[in-house]
CSV table of C-alpha atoms in Angstrom, one decimal:
chain,number,residue,atom,x,y,z
U,687,UNK,CA,-1.0,7.9,14.4
U,688,UNK,CA,-2.9,4.7,13.4
U,689,UNK,CA,-3.1,1.8,15.9
U,690,UNK,CA,-1.2,-1.3,14.7
U,691,UNK,CA,-2.0,-4.7,16.2
U,692,UNK,CA,0.4,-7.6,15.9
U,693,UNK,CA,-1.4,-10.3,13.9
U,694,UNK,CA,-2.4,-13.3,16.1
U,695,UNK,CA,-0.2,-16.4,16.2
U,696,UNK,CA,-3.3,-18.6,15.9
U,697,UNK,CA,-5.5,-17.0,13.2
U,698,UNK,CA,-9.1,-18.2,12.9
U,699,UNK,CA,-8.6,-19.3,9.3
U,700,UNK,CA,-6.6,-18.6,6.2
U,701,UNK,CA,-8.6,-15.5,5.2
U,702,UNK,CA,-8.2,-13.9,8.6
U,703,UNK,CA,-4.5,-14.7,8.5
U,704,UNK,CA,-4.1,-13.0,5.1
U,705,UNK,CA,-6.2,-10.0,6.0
U,706,UNK,CA,-4.4,-9.5,9.4
U,707,UNK,CA,-1.0,-9.7,7.8
U,708,UNK,CA,-1.9,-7.2,5.0
U,709,UNK,CA,-3.5,-4.8,7.5
U,710,UNK,CA,-0.3,-5.0,9.6
U,711,UNK,CA,1.8,-4.0,6.6
U,712,UNK,CA,-0.6,-1.2,5.5
U,713,UNK,CA,-0.5,0.3,9.0
U,714,UNK,CA,3.3,0.0,9.1
U,715,UNK,CA,3.5,2.2,6.0
U,716,UNK,CA,1.4,4.8,7.6
U,717,UNK,CA,3.4,4.7,10.8
U,718,UNK,CA,6.6,5.2,8.8
U,719,UNK,CA,5.1,8.4,7.4
U,720,UNK,CA,3.6,9.6,10.7
U,721,UNK,CA,4.7,12.9,12.2
U,722,UNK,CA,6.7,14.0,9.1
U,723,UNK,CA,6.3,17.2,7.2
U,724,UNK,CA,5.5,17.2,3.5
U,725,UNK,CA,9.1,18.1,2.8
U,726,UNK,CA,10.3,15.1,4.8
U,727,UNK,CA,7.9,12.8,3.1
U,728,UNK,CA,9.2,13.8,-0.3
U,729,UNK,CA,12.9,13.6,0.7
U,730,UNK,CA,14.7,11.3,-1.8
U,731,UNK,CA,16.9,8.5,-0.7
U,732,UNK,CA,20.4,8.5,-2.2
U,733,UNK,CA,21.2,9.2,-5.9
U,734,UNK,CA,20.5,7.9,-8.4
U,735,UNK,CA,17.4,6.6,-6.6
U,736,UNK,CA,14.3,8.8,-6.6
U,737,UNK,CA,12.6,6.8,-3.9
U,738,UNK,CA,10.8,8.7,-1.1
U,739,UNK,CA,8.2,7.9,1.5
U,740,UNK,CA,5.6,9.9,-0.4
U,741,UNK,CA,6.5,8.0,-3.6
U,742,UNK,CA,6.0,4.7,-1.8
U,743,UNK,CA,2.5,5.9,-0.6
U,744,UNK,CA,1.6,6.8,-4.2
U,745,UNK,CA,2.9,3.5,-5.6
U,746,UNK,CA,1.1,1.4,-3.1
U,747,UNK,CA,-2.1,3.4,-3.7
U,748,UNK,CA,-1.9,2.4,-7.3
U,749,UNK,CA,-1.0,-1.3,-6.7
U,750,UNK,CA,-4.1,-1.7,-4.5
U,751,UNK,CA,-5.9,-1.9,-7.8
U,752,UNK,CA,-5.2,-5.6,-7.8
U,753,UNK,CA,-8.1,-5.8,-5.4
U,754,UNK,CA,-10.2,-3.0,-7.1
U,755,UNK,CA,-10.7,-5.2,-10.2
U,756,UNK,CA,-13.2,-7.3,-8.1
U,757,UNK,CA,-15.7,-4.6,-7.8
U,758,UNK,CA,-16.4,-4.1,-11.5
U,759,UNK,CA,-16.1,-0.4,-11.2
U,760,UNK,CA,-13.9,1.7,-13.6
U,761,UNK,CA,-10.3,2.5,-12.7
U,762,UNK,CA,-10.4,5.4,-10.3
U,763,UNK,CA,-8.2,8.5,-10.1
U,764,UNK,CA,-6.9,8.3,-6.5
U,765,UNK,CA,-4.3,10.9,-6.7
U,766,UNK,CA,-3.9,14.2,-8.5
U,767,UNK,CA,-1.9,13.0,-11.5
U,768,UNK,CA,-2.9,9.3,-11.7
U,769,UNK,CA,-2.9,7.7,-15.1
U,770,UNK,CA,-5.5,5.0,-15.3
U,771,UNK,CA,-4.0,1.5,-15.4
U,772,UNK,CA,-0.6,2.8,-14.1
U,773,UNK,CA,1.1,1.3,-11.1
U,774,UNK,CA,3.8,3.9,-11.1
U,775,UNK,CA,3.6,7.5,-10.1
U,776,UNK,CA,6.1,7.2,-7.3
U,777,UNK,CA,8.6,9.5,-8.8
U,778,UNK,CA,6.3,12.5,-9.3
U,779,UNK,CA,5.9,13.9,-5.8
U,780,UNK,CA,4.6,17.3,-4.9
U,781,UNK,CA,5.0,18.5,-1.3
U,782,UNK,CA,1.9,20.7,-1.7
U,783,UNK,CA,-0.1,17.5,-2.4
U,784,UNK,CA,1.3,15.3,0.4
U,785,UNK,CA,-1.9,15.3,2.4
U,786,UNK,CA,-3.9,14.6,-0.7
U,787,UNK,CA,-1.7,11.6,-1.5
U,788,UNK,CA,-2.0,10.2,2.0
U,789,UNK,CA,-5.8,10.6,1.8
U,790,UNK,CA,-5.9,9.0,-1.6
U,791,UNK,CA,-3.9,6.1,-0.3
U,792,UNK,CA,-6.4,5.5,2.4
U,793,UNK,CA,-9.3,5.8,-0.1
U,794,UNK,CA,-7.6,3.2,-2.3
U,795,UNK,CA,-7.2,0.8,0.6
U,796,UNK,CA,-10.9,1.3,1.7
U,797,UNK,CA,-12.0,0.5,-1.9
U,798,UNK,CA,-9.8,-2.7,-1.7
U,799,UNK,CA,-11.4,-3.9,1.5
U,800,UNK,CA,-14.9,-3.3,0.1
U,801,UNK,CA,-14.1,-4.9,-3.3
U,802,UNK,CA,-13.1,-8.3,-1.9
U,803,UNK,CA,-15.3,-8.5,1.2
U,804,UNK,CA,-17.0,-11.8,1.2
U,805,UNK,CA,-15.3,-13.1,-1.9
U,806,UNK,CA,-13.7,-16.6,-2.0
U,807,UNK,CA,-10.0,-16.8,-2.0
U,808,UNK,CA,-10.3,-19.1,-4.9
U,809,UNK,CA,-12.1,-16.5,-7.1
U,810,UNK,CA,-9.9,-15.4,-10.0
U,811,UNK,CA,-9.5,-11.8,-10.7
U,812,UNK,CA,-11.7,-10.7,-13.6
U,813,UNK,CA,-9.8,-11.3,-16.9
U,814,UNK,CA,-6.8,-12.8,-15.1
U,815,UNK,CA,-5.5,-16.1,-13.9
U,816,UNK,CA,-4.7,-14.8,-10.4
U,817,UNK,CA,-6.8,-15.9,-7.5
U,818,UNK,CA,-7.7,-13.6,-4.6
U,819,UNK,CA,-5.5,-15.8,-2.4
U,820,UNK,CA,-2.5,-15.1,-4.8
U,821,UNK,CA,-3.2,-11.4,-4.8
U,822,UNK,CA,-3.3,-11.3,-1.0
U,823,UNK,CA,0.1,-13.1,-0.9
U,824,UNK,CA,1.5,-10.8,-3.5
U,825,UNK,CA,0.4,-7.7,-1.8
U,826,UNK,CA,1.8,-8.8,1.6
U,827,UNK,CA,5.1,-9.4,-0.3
U,828,UNK,CA,4.9,-6.0,-2.0
U,829,UNK,CA,4.2,-4.1,1.2
U,830,UNK,CA,6.9,-6.0,3.1
U,831,UNK,CA,9.5,-5.1,0.5
U,832,UNK,CA,8.5,-1.5,0.4
U,833,UNK,CA,8.2,-1.2,4.1
U,834,UNK,CA,11.9,-2.2,4.2
U,835,UNK,CA,12.6,0.7,2.0
U,836,UNK,CA,10.5,2.9,4.3
U,837,UNK,CA,12.6,1.8,7.3
U,838,UNK,CA,15.8,3.1,5.6
U,839,UNK,CA,14.1,6.3,4.4
U,840,UNK,CA,12.7,7.1,7.8
U,841,UNK,CA,16.0,6.5,9.5
U,842,UNK,CA,17.7,8.8,7.1
U,843,UNK,CA,15.1,11.5,7.8
U,844,UNK,CA,15.1,11.6,11.6
U,845,UNK,CA,16.9,8.6,12.9
U,846,UNK,CA,13.7,6.6,13.8
U,847,UNK,CA,14.2,2.9,13.5
U,848,UNK,CA,12.1,-0.2,14.2
U,849,UNK,CA,9.0,-1.7,12.8
């Protein structure tokens, strides 16, 4: 299980505050998936939704690409059926690939951290109007929304609740 630290109430600066909040959200997702079998990770919510914890992991692996654009490297195939440029992939889960998808998520996050290390929050994403500051805020929002979904999914699976 990953360690999750509560972000400080008095961050050093804006960048530290954004990074701490995003890391808190990323770790929350992994904690929601912790200790579950591949079958449990792939368990769907309620019809007609196809939402699952593994699907959320796959989706968030793909949307980390907001940060990847800063490293100038080509789009990368982070999971077994990734379509370059896609932010989807959450519906197509395979229990035999659950460990691969979790490892791919962690690789995508690692690339994100490296891609923006030392960059100014005012720097626009290549080819876009979005600044790095906006992307951090958007990603915190994205994770918070999906971690809310993860709360309900985990509770349905084994009754676990909480942050």
